[in-house]
Amino acid sequence: MQKMAELLRPRDECGEGTLGAPAPAASCLADNRLNLDVYSDGCRRFLQLFEEQRGEVVQVEFLRLSSNDCLLDTTLGNLPHLTNLKSLVLKGGHARDEFGSYQHGSLTSLPPDFGNLRCLSHLDLSFNRLSTLPSSILHLPSLRVLLVSHNRLVSLPEDFGCLSNLTFFSAMKNQLKDLPQSIGELSMLQDLNLSENALESLPEEIGNLHNCTELDLSGNRLLSIPDSLANLKSLRRLHLHSNLLVTVPASLASLPNLSRLDLRNNCLRAIPAEIQSLPFVHIRGNPLGETEPSPQAGNCKASAAVVIHSCISSGSFTVTSEGCVVVLACGIRFYFPPGAVSGPLQIRFRSLAPDPQWVKLRHHDVLLSRVMELQPHEVQFQQHEVDISPQTPHQREVVVRTFSGQSWSDLTTSVKRKRKSKNFVASCKVLHFSWFLVVSRLVQNECEVPAEGTLLFSSVDPNIKVIFPPGVTKEPRSVKLQVLPVSAEEIEEITANAGCRASPLLYLSQDATADFLKPVRIQLPLPSGVTGLNLDRSRLHILHGDLEGQTWNDITSEVVLEFTHLYAVFEVTHFSWYWLWYTTKTYIGGIARKVYERLRLYQVNFIALQRKKDPEQVLLQCVPKHKVDPVLKELQNRYQGPEPSDMVEMFEGEQFFAAFERGISIDMDRPDCVDGRLSFIFYSHLKNMKEIYVTSPVDRKGQAVKGQVSFYRGAVPDSIPEDASRRRKGPDSLWLATLPIKLPQLKPRWDENPGPLYGFSFPPLNLGNAETGYLTQANLLSIARRVGADWQSIGLNLGLTYQQIERIGYNNREDLNKQILDMLFSWAQQNSENPDSVSKLITAMKESGRQDIADEVEAIIELGRQKYSESIRRVGLEQESSTEDPAIAMM
């Protein structure tokens, strides 16, 4: 009790803040459900409730907790007391690491007495750190649904088949290498997902899963599959894409209920004719008809790895000593030459959002990609090449930048144009993995300066030269040169002075801290329109800027200036920014600082559009000014909305927020939602776009809601000019733009309109039976409201034919609501006499990925069962009363 009291102290030692008074914790308990994974201190709330309201907590049937909670271990010890528990969710992914990626939970095991939960039928342990399946799970007799996705499992227990009531099992994205033979004993199993593991073979016993309707084995290392799969007579969908299959048994064609067979991206050079002729087989990405390639040309393992993760931002692939070529969906290409690794090695990758607090861009850098982390970090390669395909802006160069754990550094990168394409490929070689991103920077020229001296010139403007005389240094030192061209039009637009001219901006840096022993000569071209013939020396200024470009000093009087017809030459002993200006202004430093700041800014517009078919779906985007028209043209067929906002200016990597106002609201639990506002980071070459669903607390049955979305600046970026920082303080200075959002008036709900709906007149329906409960017409209408675009998949899983689905879609092609109603009630009328129709509907929803609707139907049926039992009890027909005198029972 004392330990519990310490855990429940108001001060949160885990850094999660304070829990507050008991009332907020008590308010979390809703009937028989306890959803605490939405709170950062959910485990503390559970412990408080367990201490103060144990009688009610032990009656809970549905419990959700975050396994990222620091008090998880303490909480686990109390779970076996919840003997009525039917559903338990202990998932990770509720916290992010310093790089913005979702963190796995801390769960590595379960208490030994966890098997006391005899009523538990649903257990979700996804996104954790399980390396073995806890043995206590095997003692849960009622378990029907088990999810252990995104863990570290390398094997399953030999007696895994003892879970005889299991109907759904997902272990995707683990490290499973084989399966126990007992898996064939799961006679009730309907859905098995083992995708994205390391399976190299399957036991013959897998063919004993006679009730299995969906089997996902994609993204593994399977070379073949057993013939016993042809025994799965209930199988509807078989996913085998992205493996290493070289053959498939022709007997798969005989599966009577199969409606999808996915064989894409394997090593199949021949497919049995019986399979190839099936209308639902997918075989793209296989080397059909090709001869065996030579080892030097790569192998089919590369082809398999090309699309293993074509739709997700993280995953893994395997490299062998033979080498391979792997292409990710984001466009990154890896080349592992033969001998790069000594044996099979699993490479893991994940794409991370570029957080400005971590990704520090230099002045005039442009980010071209998200951050790609590649693991394992510690492995050394003999040779490795990374190819990335970004567009390269004019007068700039693309480099791959890597993170050491402390700082970012540029890699030696070569750029070449793709064949038959306008795109460029930037390639670099590395000997080990880390974090990588792609940046466009000012073209950099560099050289080693020996004691004998040397010459360095710019490849952007060869007229810019730096001359190092003999004796300029004792020890060799490395010097880098970058040039930022500035047009006369830009200078005139920013300064509003046609008389101002400036040369290209020159930046010099070196790896030594000491100044040079002798002056270094710098040659800069005279500003546009100025020559040695018309030069007025009183108007010419040499400016020296600090490293951040915030202070510009006129050093004209401190150096010796020489002039030719086209150039100005002067000498310096230390490096930084240098800029040649030609103007009548006397205080030129302030003007130069203003121009330099504007050269780093991007002119952008905000757009806020709503889907034509679903106005509650809103697309927000910050678009550079020159891209607005092409973006709107691309979206105009699917979206509508107001004109883009007025032009505003933003820095690369600057944060901004979108706030919905005047009756429009969003889900505040989104991870990118800060104080009720959506957070964005502006990068000029990345899509600054989010598509979200909005709602309104206003009753829309009688009126439309005319709201708005406003955009505000966020935190001031690092190294922003001081003047710009001062201008961005205060509430009014943070506002950027406001655009209108309108949610239309709601149509009457389907179950509120007793008359014909959308041209349909529905006969009375009662699906099911009296004992288990009925689904009525009103229930089906309620279900139809939630179906949405999944109606075709649901219809096929309900047993409707492809021809029926196509006819329904064509007859109601202008109205999604009519398509859904036609599909659902057509099936209901065909199955109105089938006592198992409700079970069939629940199964179809689960198979279509709509567990939410399946849960709703099960809740309706459970309510029907309760009402039926109550009616039996009222008339004295319960089993325990059957021996009583009927006259007594009726009293």
Coordinates of N, CA, C and O in Angstrom, one line a residue, residues 273-325:
A273 N 0.1 -22.5 -66.6 CA -1.0 -21.8 -67.4 C -2.3 -21.7 -66.7 O -3.1 -20.8 -66.9
E274 N -2.6 -22.7 -65.8 CA -3.8 -22.7 -65.1 C -3.9 -21.5 -64.2 O -5.0 -20.9 -64.0
I275 N -2.8 -21.1 -63.6 CA -2.8 -19.9 -62.8 C -2.8 -18.6 -63.6 O -3.5 -17.7 -63.3
Q276 N -2.0 -18.6 -64.6 CA -1.8 -17.4 -65.4 C -3.1 -16.9 -66.1 O -3.4 -15.8 -66.3
S277 N -4.0 -17.9 -66.3 CA -5.3 -17.6 -67.0 C -6.4 -17.1 -66.0 O -7.4 -16.6 -66.5
L278 N -6.1 -17.1 -64.7 CA -7.1 -16.7 -63.8 C -7.3 -15.2 -63.8 O -6.3 -14.4 -63.9
P279 N -8.5 -14.6 -63.8 CA -8.7 -13.2 -63.9 C -8.2 -12.4 -62.7 O -8.1 -11.2 -62.8
F280 N -8.1 -13.1 -61.6 CA -7.7 -12.3 -60.3 C -6.3 -12.5 -59.9 O -5.9 -12.2 -58.8
V281 N -5.4 -13.1 -60.8 CA -4.1 -13.3 -60.4 C -3.3 -12.0 -60.8 O -3.5 -11.4 -61.9
H282 N -2.3 -11.6 -60.0 CA -1.5 -10.4 -60.2 C 0.0 -10.9 -60.3 O 0.5 -11.4 -59.4
I283 N 0.6 -10.7 -61.5 CA 2.0 -11.3 -61.7 C 3.0 -10.2 -62.1 O 4.1 -10.5 -62.5
R284 N 2.6 -8.9 -62.1 CA 3.5 -7.9 -62.5 C 4.8 -7.9 -61.7 O 4.8 -8.2 -60.5
G285 N 5.9 -7.6 -62.3 CA 7.2 -7.5 -61.6 C 7.9 -8.8 -61.5 O 8.9 -8.9 -60.7
N286 N 7.6 -9.7 -62.3 CA 8.3 -11.0 -62.4 C 9.1 -11.1 -63.7 O 8.6 -10.6 -64.7
P287 N 10.2 -11.7 -63.7 CA 11.0 -11.8 -65.0 C 10.5 -12.9 -65.9 O 11.3 -13.8 -66.2
L288 N 9.2 -12.9 -66.2 CA 8.6 -14.0 -67.0 C 9.3 -14.1 -68.4 O 9.5 -13.1 -69.1
G289 N 9.8 -15.3 -68.7 CA 10.4 -15.6 -70.0 C 11.8 -15.2 -70.1 O 12.5 -15.4 -71.1
E290 N 12.4 -14.6 -69.0 CA 13.8 -14.1 -69.1 C 14.7 -15.3 -68.7 O 14.3 -16.2 -68.0
T291 N 16.0 -15.2 -69.2 CA 17.0 -16.2 -68.8 C 17.6 -15.9 -67.5 O 17.5 -14.7 -67.0
E292 N 18.3 -16.8 -66.9 CA 18.9 -16.6 -65.6 C 20.0 -15.6 -65.7 O 20.9 -15.7 -66.6
P293 N 20.0 -14.5 -64.9 CA 21.0 -13.4 -65.1 C 22.4 -13.9 -64.5 O 22.4 -14.8 -63.6
S294 N 23.4 -13.2 -65.0 CA 24.8 -13.5 -64.4 C 24.9 -12.8 -63.1 O 24.2 -11.8 -62.8
P295 N 25.8 -13.3 -62.2 CA 25.9 -12.6 -60.9 C 26.3 -11.2 -61.0 O 25.9 -10.4 -60.2
Q296 N 27.1 -10.8 -62.0 CA 27.5 -9.4 -62.2 C 26.4 -8.5 -62.5 O 26.4 -7.3 -62.3
A297 N 25.3 -9.1 -63.1 CA 24.2 -8.3 -63.5 C 23.2 -8.0 -62.4 O 22.2 -7.4 -62.6
G298 N 23.5 -8.6 -61.2 CA 22.6 -8.5 -60.1 C 21.8 -9.8 -60.1 O 21.9 -10.7 -60.9
N299 N 20.9 -9.9 -59.1 CA 20.1 -11.1 -59.0 C 18.6 -10.7 -58.7 O 18.3 -9.6 -58.5
C300 N 17.8 -11.8 -58.7 CA 16.4 -11.5 -58.5 C 16.0 -11.0 -57.1 O 15.0 -10.5 -56.9
K301 N 16.9 -11.3 -56.2 CA 16.7 -10.8 -54.8 C 16.6 -9.3 -54.8 O 15.8 -8.7 -54.1
A302 N 17.3 -8.6 -55.7 CA 17.2 -7.2 -55.8 C 15.8 -6.8 -56.3 O 15.2 -5.9 -55.8
S303 N 15.3 -7.6 -57.3 CA 14.0 -7.2 -57.9 C 13.0 -7.4 -56.8 O 12.0 -6.6 -56.7
A304 N 13.1 -8.5 -56.0 CA 12.1 -8.7 -54.9 C 12.2 -7.5 -53.9 O 11.1 -7.1 -53.4
A305 N 13.4 -7.1 -53.6 CA 13.5 -6.0 -52.6 C 13.0 -4.7 -53.1 O 12.8 -3.8 -52.4
V306 N 12.9 -4.5 -54.5 CA 12.6 -3.2 -55.0 C 11.3 -2.7 -54.5 O 11.2 -1.5 -54.2
V307 N 10.3 -3.5 -54.4 CA 9.0 -3.0 -54.0 C 8.4 -3.6 -52.7 O 7.3 -3.5 -52.4
I308 N 9.3 -4.3 -51.9 CA 8.8 -4.9 -50.7 C 8.1 -3.8 -49.9 O 7.1 -4.1 -49.2
H309 N 8.6 -2.6 -49.9 CA 8.0 -1.5 -49.0 C 7.6 -0.4 -49.9 O 7.8 0.8 -49.6
S310 N 6.9 -0.7 -51.0 CA 6.6 0.4 -52.0 C 5.5 1.4 -51.4 O 5.4 2.4 -52.0
C311 N 4.8 1.0 -50.4 CA 3.8 1.9 -49.9 C 4.0 2.4 -48.5 O 3.1 3.0 -47.9
I312 N 5.1 2.1 -47.8 CA 5.3 2.5 -46.5 C 6.6 3.2 -46.3 O 7.5 3.1 -47.2
S313 N 6.8 3.8 -45.2 CA 8.0 4.6 -45.0 C 9.1 3.9 -44.2 O 10.1 4.6 -43.8
S314 N 8.9 2.7 -43.8 CA 9.9 1.9 -43.1 C 9.8 0.5 -43.5 O 8.8 0.0 -44.0
G315 N 10.9 -0.3 -43.2 CA 10.9 -1.7 -43.6 C 12.3 -2.2 -43.6 O 13.2 -1.7 -43.0
S316 N 12.5 -3.4 -44.2 CA 13.8 -4.0 -44.3 C 13.9 -4.8 -45.5 O 12.9 -5.2 -46.2
F317 N 15.1 -5.1 -45.9 CA 15.4 -6.1 -47.0 C 16.7 -6.8 -46.7 O 17.4 -6.4 -45.8
T318 N 17.0 -7.8 -47.4 CA 18.2 -8.7 -47.1 C 19.2 -8.6 -48.2 O 18.8 -8.6 -49.4
V319 N 20.4 -8.4 -47.8 CA 21.6 -8.4 -48.8 C 22.4 -9.6 -48.5 O 22.6 -10.0 -47.4
T320 N 22.8 -10.3 -49.6 CA 23.7 -11.4 -49.5 C 25.1 -11.1 -50.1 O 25.3 -10.0 -50.6
S321 N 26.0 -12.1 -49.9 CA 27.3 -11.8 -50.4 C 27.4 -11.7 -51.9 O 28.4 -11.2 -52.5
E322 N 26.3 -12.2 -52.6 CA 26.3 -12.0 -54.1 C 26.0 -10.6 -54.5 O 26.2 -10.3 -55.7
G323 N 25.6 -9.7 -53.6 CA 25.3 -8.4 -54.0 C 23.9 -8.2 -54.6 O 23.3 -9.2 -55.0
C324 N 23.4 -7.0 -54.7 CA 22.1 -6.8 -55.3 C 21.9 -5.3 -55.5 O 22.7 -4.5 -55.1
V325 N 20.8 -5.0 -56.2 CA 20.3 -3.6 -56.4 C 19.0 -3.5 -55.8 O 18.1 -4.4 -56.1

